[in-house]
Coordinates of C-alpha atoms in Angstrom, one line a residue:
M669 CA 48.1 -72.5 43.7
S670 CA 46.3 -71.0 46.7
K671 CA 47.1 -71.0 50.3
I672 CA 44.5 -72.7 52.4
L673 CA 44.1 -72.7 56.2
V674 CA 42.0 -75.5 57.8
V675 CA 40.8 -74.8 61.4
D676 CA 39.1 -77.8 63.0
D677 CA 39.4 -79.6 66.3
E678 CA 39.0 -83.1 64.8
E679 CA 42.3 -84.5 63.7
N680 CA 40.9 -86.8 61.1
I681 CA 39.0 -83.9 59.5
R682 CA 42.2 -81.9 59.3
K683 CA 44.2 -84.7 57.8
T684 CA 41.6 -85.6 55.2
L685 CA 41.1 -82.0 54.1
A686 CA 44.9 -81.6 53.9
E687 CA 45.3 -84.5 51.7
I688 CA 42.4 -83.7 49.4
L689 CA 43.5 -80.0 49.0
T690 CA 47.2 -80.8 48.7
D691 CA 46.4 -83.1 45.8
E692 CA 44.5 -80.2 44.2
G693 CA 47.8 -78.3 44.2
H694 CA 47.1 -76.0 47.2
D695 CA 49.5 -75.0 50.0
V696 CA 47.6 -76.3 53.2
M697 CA 48.2 -75.2 56.7
L698 CA 46.4 -76.8 59.8
A699 CA 45.2 -75.4 63.1
E700 CA 43.4 -77.4 65.9
D701 CA 41.4 -74.5 67.6
G702 CA 40.3 -71.0 66.8
E703 CA 43.1 -69.2 68.7
Q704 CA 45.8 -71.2 66.9
G705 CA 44.0 -70.6 63.6
L706 CA 44.0 -66.8 64.2
R707 CA 47.7 -66.7 65.1
C708 CA 48.5 -68.9 62.0
F709 CA 46.5 -66.5 59.7
I710 CA 48.1 -63.3 61.2
E711 CA 51.6 -64.8 60.8
D712 CA 51.3 -66.5 57.4
G713 CA 48.1 -65.3 55.8
A714 CA 45.7 -67.4 53.7
D715 CA 43.5 -67.1 50.6
V716 CA 40.8 -69.4 51.9
V717 CA 40.1 -70.4 55.5
L718 CA 37.9 -73.5 56.3
V719 CA 36.6 -73.1 59.8
D720 CA 34.6 -75.5 62.0
I721 CA 31.9 -73.7 64.0
Q722 CA 32.1 -75.8 67.2
M723 CA 35.6 -75.5 68.6
P724 CA 37.3 -75.0 72.0
K725 CA 38.8 -71.7 73.1
K726 CA 37.4 -69.8 70.2
D727 CA 34.3 -70.9 68.2
G728 CA 34.1 -70.7 64.5
L729 CA 31.7 -67.7 64.3
T730 CA 34.0 -65.6 66.6
L731 CA 37.0 -66.6 64.5
L732 CA 35.1 -65.6 61.4
T733 CA 34.6 -62.1 62.8
D734 CA 38.2 -61.9 63.9
L735 CA 39.4 -62.9 60.5
K736 CA 37.3 -60.3 58.7
G737 CA 38.7 -57.7 61.1
Q738 CA 42.3 -58.3 59.9
A739 CA 44.1 -56.0 57.4
Q740 CA 44.7 -58.9 55.0
Y741 CA 41.7 -60.3 53.1
C742 CA 40.5 -63.9 52.8
E743 CA 37.4 -66.0 52.0
V744 CA 36.1 -68.0 54.8
V745 CA 34.1 -71.3 54.4
M746 CA 32.2 -72.4 57.6
I747 CA 31.9 -76.1 58.5
S748 CA 29.4 -77.6 60.9
G749 CA 28.6 -81.0 62.3
H750 CA 25.5 -79.6 63.9
G751 CA 24.3 -77.4 61.1
T752 CA 21.2 -75.4 61.7
I753 CA 19.6 -72.6 59.6
E754 CA 20.3 -70.1 62.3
S755 CA 24.0 -70.8 62.4
A756 CA 24.2 -70.8 58.5
V757 CA 22.4 -67.4 58.4
R758 CA 24.7 -65.9 61.0
A759 CA 27.7 -67.1 59.1
I760 CA 26.5 -65.7 55.8
K761 CA 25.6 -62.4 57.5
A762 CA 29.1 -62.2 58.9
S763 CA 30.5 -62.4 55.3
A764 CA 31.3 -66.1 55.1
Y765 CA 31.8 -67.3 51.5
H766 CA 29.9 -70.6 52.0
F767 CA 28.5 -72.9 54.6
L768 CA 29.3 -76.7 54.6
Q769 CA 27.7 -79.4 56.7
K770 CA 29.3 -82.6 58.0
P771 CA 29.7 -85.3 56.8
L772 CA 31.7 -83.5 54.1
S773 CA 31.4 -84.2 50.4
M774 CA 35.0 -84.1 49.2
I775 CA 33.9 -83.3 45.7
E776 CA 31.9 -80.4 47.1
V777 CA 34.8 -79.2 49.3
K778 CA 37.2 -79.1 46.3
Q779 CA 34.7 -77.2 44.2
I780 CA 33.9 -74.6 46.9
V781 CA 37.5 -74.0 47.8
R782 CA 38.3 -73.5 44.0
H783 CA 35.5 -71.0 43.7
A784 CA 36.4 -69.3 46.9
A785 CA 40.1 -69.0 45.7
D786 CA 38.9 -67.5 42.5
A787 CA 36.7 -65.0 44.3
K788 CA 39.7 -64.0 46.5
K789 CA 41.9 -63.5 43.4
H790 CA 39.1 -61.4 41.8
R791 CA 38.8 -59.2 44.8
D792 CA 42.5 -58.7 45.0
E793 CA 42.6 -57.6 41.4
L794 CA 39.7 -55.2 41.9
R795 CA 41.3 -53.8 45.1
S796 CA 44.6 -53.4 43.1
F797 CA 42.7 -51.6 40.3
R798 CA 41.1 -49.2 42.9
Q799 CA 44.4 -48.5 44.6
R800 CA 45.9 -47.6 41.2
D801 CA 42.9 -45.4 40.5
D802 CA 43.3 -43.7 43.9
E803 CA 46.9 -42.9 43.1
R804 CA 46.1 -41.9 39.5
Y805 CA 43.4 -39.5 40.6
A806 CA 45.2 -38.1 43.7
M807 CA 44.6 -34.4 44.2
I808 CA 48.0 -33.1 45.1
G809 CA 48.6 -29.7 46.8
K810 CA 47.6 -27.5 49.7
S811 CA 46.8 -24.2 48.1
P812 CA 43.8 -22.2 49.3
A813 CA 42.2 -22.9 45.9
L814 CA 42.6 -26.7 46.2
Q815 CA 41.5 -26.6 49.9
K816 CA 38.2 -24.8 48.7
I817 CA 37.6 -27.5 46.1
N818 CA 38.2 -30.2 48.7
S819 CA 35.8 -28.5 51.0
E820 CA 33.1 -28.4 48.3
I821 CA 33.8 -32.1 47.5
Q822 CA 33.2 -33.1 51.1
K823 CA 29.9 -31.3 51.2
V824 CA 28.4 -32.5 48.0
A825 CA 29.9 -36.0 47.6
P826 CA 27.6 -37.7 50.1
T827 CA 24.5 -36.3 48.5
S828 CA 22.8 -37.3 45.2
G829 CA 23.1 -33.9 43.7
R830 CA 24.5 -33.5 40.2
V831 CA 27.7 -31.5 39.8
L832 CA 29.0 -29.5 36.9
I833 CA 32.8 -29.1 36.9
T834 CA 34.2 -26.2 34.9
G835 CA 37.8 -25.1 34.1
E836 CA 40.5 -25.0 31.5
S837 CA 41.8 -28.2 29.8
G838 CA 44.4 -29.9 31.9
T839 CA 43.3 -28.5 35.3
G840 CA 42.2 -31.8 36.8
K841 CA 38.4 -31.8 36.4
E842 CA 38.5 -35.6 36.1
L843 CA 40.2 -35.8 39.5
V844 CA 37.4 -33.8 41.1
A845 CA 34.8 -36.1 39.5
Y846 CA 36.6 -39.2 40.9
A847 CA 36.9 -37.6 44.4
L848 CA 33.1 -37.0 44.4
H849 CA 32.6 -40.6 43.5
K850 CA 35.0 -42.0 46.0
N851 CA 33.6 -40.0 48.9
S852 CA 30.0 -40.9 48.0
A853 CA 27.7 -43.7 49.0
R854 CA 28.3 -45.1 45.5
A855 CA 32.0 -45.6 46.0
A856 CA 31.7 -49.4 45.8
G857 CA 29.9 -49.0 42.4
P858 CA 31.5 -48.4 39.0
F859 CA 33.0 -45.0 38.0
V860 CA 32.4 -44.8 34.3
K861 CA 33.9 -42.0 32.1
V862 CA 32.8 -40.8 28.7
N863 CA 34.8 -38.1 26.8
C864 CA 32.0 -36.6 24.7
A865 CA 34.5 -34.8 22.5
A866 CA 36.4 -38.0 21.6
I867 CA 33.4 -40.0 20.2
P868 CA 32.0 -39.3 16.7
Q869 CA 28.5 -37.8 16.7
N870 CA 27.1 -40.8 14.8
L871 CA 28.3 -43.2 17.5
I872 CA 27.8 -41.2 20.8
E873 CA 24.2 -42.3 21.3
S874 CA 25.2 -46.0 20.9
E875 CA 28.1 -45.3 23.4
L876 CA 25.9 -43.8 26.0
F877 CA 22.7 -46.0 25.7
G878 CA 23.9 -49.2 23.9
H879 CA 22.4 -50.8 20.9
E880 CA 20.6 -54.0 19.8
K881 CA 22.0 -56.4 17.4
G882 CA 21.4 -55.3 13.8
S883 CA 20.4 -51.9 14.8
F884 CA 22.9 -50.4 12.3
T885 CA 25.7 -51.5 10.1
G886 CA 28.4 -53.1 12.2
A887 CA 26.1 -53.9 15.1
I888 CA 26.8 -57.6 15.1
S889 CA 25.8 -58.1 18.6
A890 CA 23.9 -56.3 21.4
K891 CA 26.0 -53.9 23.6
Q892 CA 25.5 -52.2 26.9
G893 CA 25.9 -48.4 27.0
K894 CA 27.7 -46.4 29.5
F895 CA 24.5 -45.6 31.4
E896 CA 23.9 -49.3 32.0
C897 CA 27.5 -49.9 32.9
A898 CA 27.3 -47.0 35.5
D899 CA 24.2 -48.5 37.2
K900 CA 24.5 -48.0 41.0
G901 CA 27.6 -45.9 40.4
T902 CA 28.7 -42.6 38.8
L903 CA 28.7 -41.6 35.2
F904 CA 31.2 -38.8 34.4
L905 CA 30.3 -37.0 31.2
D906 CA 33.6 -35.2 30.3
E907 CA 33.5 -32.2 27.8
I908 CA 29.7 -32.2 27.8
G909 CA 29.7 -29.0 25.8
D910 CA 30.9 -30.9 22.8
M911 CA 27.9 -33.3 22.8
D912 CA 25.7 -32.8 19.8
F913 CA 22.2 -31.2 20.3
A914 CA 20.1 -34.3 19.4
T915 CA 22.0 -36.5 21.9
Q916 CA 21.6 -33.8 24.6
T917 CA 17.8 -34.3 24.3
K918 CA 18.0 -38.1 25.0
V919 CA 20.6 -37.5 27.9
L920 CA 18.1 -35.0 29.4
R921 CA 15.3 -37.6 29.3
A922 CA 17.6 -40.3 30.8
I923 CA 18.5 -37.9 33.7
Q924 CA 14.9 -36.8 34.3
E925 CA 13.3 -40.3 34.1
G926 CA 16.1 -42.6 34.9
E927 CA 15.3 -44.7 31.9
F928 CA 16.0 -45.0 28.2
E929 CA 15.9 -47.5 25.3
R930 CA 19.0 -48.9 23.5
V931 CA 19.5 -47.8 19.8
G932 CA 17.3 -50.1 17.8
G933 CA 15.5 -51.4 20.9
T934 CA 12.0 -51.1 22.3
K935 CA 12.6 -52.3 25.9
T936 CA 12.7 -49.5 28.4
I937 CA 15.9 -49.9 30.7
R938 CA 15.9 -48.3 34.1
V939 CA 19.1 -47.3 35.9
D940 CA 20.2 -45.7 39.1
V941 CA 23.1 -43.4 38.1
R942 CA 24.7 -40.2 39.4
I943 CA 25.6 -37.8 36.8
I944 CA 28.8 -35.6 37.1
A945 CA 29.6 -33.5 34.0
A946 CA 32.6 -31.3 33.1
T947 CA 33.5 -28.8 30.4
H948 CA 36.2 -26.3 29.5
R949 CA 33.7 -24.4 27.3
D950 CA 31.3 -21.5 28.3
L951 CA 27.9 -23.3 28.3
L952 CA 25.9 -20.1 28.7
K953 CA 27.4 -18.8 25.5
L954 CA 26.6 -22.1 23.8
I955 CA 23.0 -21.7 25.0
E956 CA 22.8 -18.2 23.5
E957 CA 24.1 -19.7 20.2
S958 CA 21.5 -22.5 20.4
K959 CA 24.2 -25.2 20.6
F960 CA 23.4 -26.4 24.2
R961 CA 20.0 -27.1 25.7
Q962 CA 19.2 -24.6 28.6
D963 CA 17.0 -27.2 30.4
L964 CA 20.0 -29.8 30.3
Y965 CA 22.3 -27.1 31.7
Y966 CA 20.0 -26.4 34.6
R967 CA 19.7 -30.2 35.2
L968 CA 23.5 -30.7 35.3
N969 CA 24.4 -27.4 37.1
V970 CA 22.8 -28.3 40.5
V971 CA 26.2 -27.8 42.3
P972 CA 28.9 -26.0 40.2
I973 CA 32.6 -26.5 41.1
H974 CA 35.2 -24.4 39.2
V975 CA 38.8 -25.7 39.0
P976 CA 41.2 -22.8 38.6
P977 CA 44.2 -22.9 36.2
L978 CA 47.6 -23.9 37.6
A979 CA 48.8 -20.3 37.3
M980 CA 46.2 -19.4 39.9
R981 CA 47.5 -22.1 42.4
R982 CA 51.2 -21.8 41.7
E983 CA 52.1 -22.9 45.3
D984 CA 51.0 -26.4 44.4
V985 CA 53.7 -26.8 41.6
P986 CA 56.5 -28.2 43.8
A987 CA 54.2 -30.9 45.4
L988 CA 52.8 -31.8 42.0
A989 CA 56.2 -31.9 40.4
E990 CA 57.6 -34.2 43.0
Y991 CA 54.6 -36.4 42.9
F992 CA 54.8 -36.8 39.1
L993 CA 58.5 -37.5 39.3
S994 CA 58.0 -40.3 41.9
V995 CA 55.2 -41.9 39.9
Y996 CA 57.2 -41.9 36.7
C997 CA 60.3 -43.3 38.2
R998 CA 58.4 -46.1 39.9
E999 CA 56.3 -47.0 36.9
N1000 CA 59.4 -47.1 34.7
G1001 CA 61.6 -49.0 37.1
I1002 CA 64.3 -46.4 37.2
T1003 CA 66.2 -45.1 40.3
Q1004 CA 64.2 -42.4 42.1
K1005 CA 65.2 -38.9 41.1
L1006 CA 65.1 -35.8 43.1
L1007 CA 64.2 -32.2 42.1
S1008 CA 66.6 -29.6 43.4
Q1009 CA 65.3 -26.3 44.9
D1010 CA 66.7 -24.5 41.8
A1011 CA 64.8 -26.8 39.5
L1012 CA 61.6 -26.2 41.5
A1013 CA 62.2 -22.5 41.3
V1014 CA 62.4 -22.7 37.5
L1015 CA 59.2 -24.7 37.4
M1016 CA 57.4 -22.2 39.6
S1017 CA 58.3 -19.4 37.1
Q1018 CA 56.7 -21.1 34.2
P1019 CA 53.3 -19.9 32.9
F1020 CA 51.9 -23.4 32.3
P1021 CA 49.2 -22.7 29.6
G1022 CA 48.6 -26.4 29.5
N1023 CA 48.1 -26.5 33.2
I1024 CA 48.8 -29.7 35.3
R1025 CA 49.0 -31.8 32.1
E1026 CA 51.8 -29.7 30.8
L1027 CA 53.6 -29.8 34.1
R1028 CA 53.4 -33.6 34.1
N1029 CA 54.8 -33.8 30.6
I1030 CA 57.8 -31.4 31.6
V1031 CA 58.5 -33.5 34.7
E1032 CA 58.6 -36.7 32.7
R1033 CA 60.9 -35.1 30.1
L1034 CA 63.2 -34.0 32.9
A1035 CA 63.3 -37.6 34.3
I1036 CA 64.3 -38.8 30.9
M1037 CA 66.8 -36.2 29.8
S1038 CA 68.6 -35.3 33.1
A1039 CA 71.8 -37.1 34.0
G1040 CA 72.2 -38.6 37.5
N1041 CA 69.6 -38.8 40.3
R1042 CA 69.2 -35.1 40.9
I1043 CA 67.6 -32.7 38.5
S1044 CA 69.2 -29.3 38.7
G1045 CA 68.0 -25.8 37.9
A1046 CA 70.1 -25.9 34.7
D1047 CA 68.3 -29.1 33.6
A1048 CA 65.0 -27.5 34.2
A1049 CA 65.9 -24.3 32.4
G1050 CA 67.4 -26.3 29.6
I1051 CA 64.0 -27.8 28.7
G1052 CA 62.6 -24.5 27.8
E1053 CA 65.8 -23.1 26.4
G1054 CA 66.4 -26.1 24.2
A1055 CA 63.0 -25.8 22.6
K1056 CA 63.6 -22.1 22.1
N1057 CA 67.1 -22.5 20.5
D1058 CA 65.8 -25.5 18.4
S1059 CA 63.1 -23.2 16.9
E1060 CA 65.6 -20.4 16.3
S1061 CA 67.8 -22.8 14.4
I1062 CA 65.1 -23.1 11.8
F1063 CA 65.6 -19.4 10.9
T1064 CA 69.4 -19.6 10.9
K1065 CA 70.0 -22.9 9.2
P1066 CA 69.9 -22.8 5.2
M1067 CA 66.9 -24.9 4.0
L1068 CA 64.3 -24.7 1.4
L1069 CA 61.3 -22.6 2.3
S1070 CA 58.9 -25.5 1.9
A1071 CA 61.1 -27.6 4.3
A1072 CA 61.1 -24.8 6.9
Q1073 CA 57.4 -24.5 6.7
D1074 CA 56.9 -28.2 7.2
E1075 CA 59.3 -28.2 10.2
L1076 CA 57.5 -25.2 11.9
E1077 CA 54.2 -26.8 11.2
R1078 CA 55.4 -30.2 12.6
R1079 CA 56.7 -28.6 15.8
Y1080 CA 53.6 -26.5 16.4
V1081 CA 51.2 -29.4 15.8
T1082 CA 53.3 -31.7 18.0
T1083 CA 53.3 -29.1 20.8
Q1084 CA 49.6 -28.7 20.7
L1085 CA 49.0 -32.5 20.7
E1086 CA 51.2 -32.7 23.8
L1087 CA 49.6 -29.8 25.6
N1088 CA 46.2 -31.5 25.0
N1089 CA 47.5 -35.0 26.0
W1090 CA 47.0 -36.3 22.5
D1091 CA 43.2 -35.6 22.6
I1092 CA 42.6 -35.5 18.8
P1093 CA 39.1 -33.8 19.0
R1094 CA 40.3 -31.1 21.4
T1095 CA 43.6 -30.5 19.4
A1096 CA 41.6 -30.3 16.1
E1097 CA 39.3 -27.6 17.6
V1098 CA 42.3 -25.6 18.8
L1099 CA 43.9 -25.8 15.3
G1100 CA 40.6 -25.1 13.5
L1101 CA 40.8 -28.5 11.7
Q1102 CA 38.4 -31.4 11.1
R1103 CA 39.5 -34.5 13.0
T1104 CA 40.1 -36.4 9.8
N1105 CA 42.3 -33.6 8.5
L1106 CA 44.3 -33.6 11.7
H1107 CA 44.8 -37.3 11.5
R1108 CA 46.0 -36.8 7.8
K1109 CA 48.3 -34.0 9.0
I1110 CA 49.9 -36.1 11.7
S1111 CA 50.7 -38.8 9.1
Q1112 CA 52.0 -36.4 6.5
L1113 CA 54.3 -34.7 9.0
G1114 CA 55.6 -37.9 10.5
I1115 CA 54.5 -36.9 14.0
E1116 CA 54.7 -39.8 16.6
K1117 CA 53.5 -39.9 20.2
R1118 CA 56.3 -39.9 22.7

């Protein structure tokens, strides 16, 4: 059921529309002029507003402008008994959803209102997703290092320049990429992410450029690639240093020409996409080893932004910890907990080799394990001490050597998975394993994601 507001100075029209729309299951409110209609909308809101153009006190086009200026969003359908092309064009330019002319067709009215209500619902969902993204990608802190990054973002975001973001794993490179998108002229377009390390080499070309039906085994239908999905928006190529050499060549062409063909296709597809890339690897070293194309590097590295490790911006730890704690408590429906100054001091003293990702994991663990609504310094210290004592017990507790080896291996692999946020390709690289071997190891050791 949607909330509908009818604003018309003809009583018969108001009553007829009220009856028709109420029968459709809508909650209908009535107003006899523009001023009353605006007051009604401000006080009670509405999903769809039907507005007559010719009204006393405040005409429909003026009301349309006023409605669009409100904080709450609605779809507006204009109605006119003296319809002209000029008034219809003015209404559509002012963001009206549709324009109806009297005498009204009730079938058309019901259909238009239904579509307008669906459009309102879709916009609300989209706005909710973007609000969640804004929170998820928030850059928290006021350290000089972060201020420098924000300054660089403000300078480069409005341009079309490509950006290469470098830094250790877990430092927040994805947050920088999103901030560049959100502050650009493409903010209304899609922000599409591709983790080049997480996609098997035999599938990454299809993932990026799409494929046609029957182009390979399992391609039962045509599929758009990430480049197409990011048209008029931003494509974020995370861990670009892990992309295989052959795919790099095709990505270079797509960047240079703005066009490509799907796997198994012959039709050239043109897109307008801004590329932002990121890596924790030394691309210049990879170029020396002939593992990364030098020309692609220079195409991507128009504007470099380096994200320092958390240890280099330690003054941001309190703000980050309190932010993560607030988000975790809200998302899990538990009473808001607070970090004591002693707990913050303990967190400030940690080395954080896993950077911001490690800090978030620690804060979530504290939220789960601590008693009461206040996390003490002892709670924070206990997280590290508990892990230390637990490890030491392996050496003091009698057990078979094979069992001790399995336990040590299980704990070490689990720790690496958590530090890398369960990124299997990245963890496999750290451990020097093939991805399939790591999957097998996780199963053998009985490791489960928290």
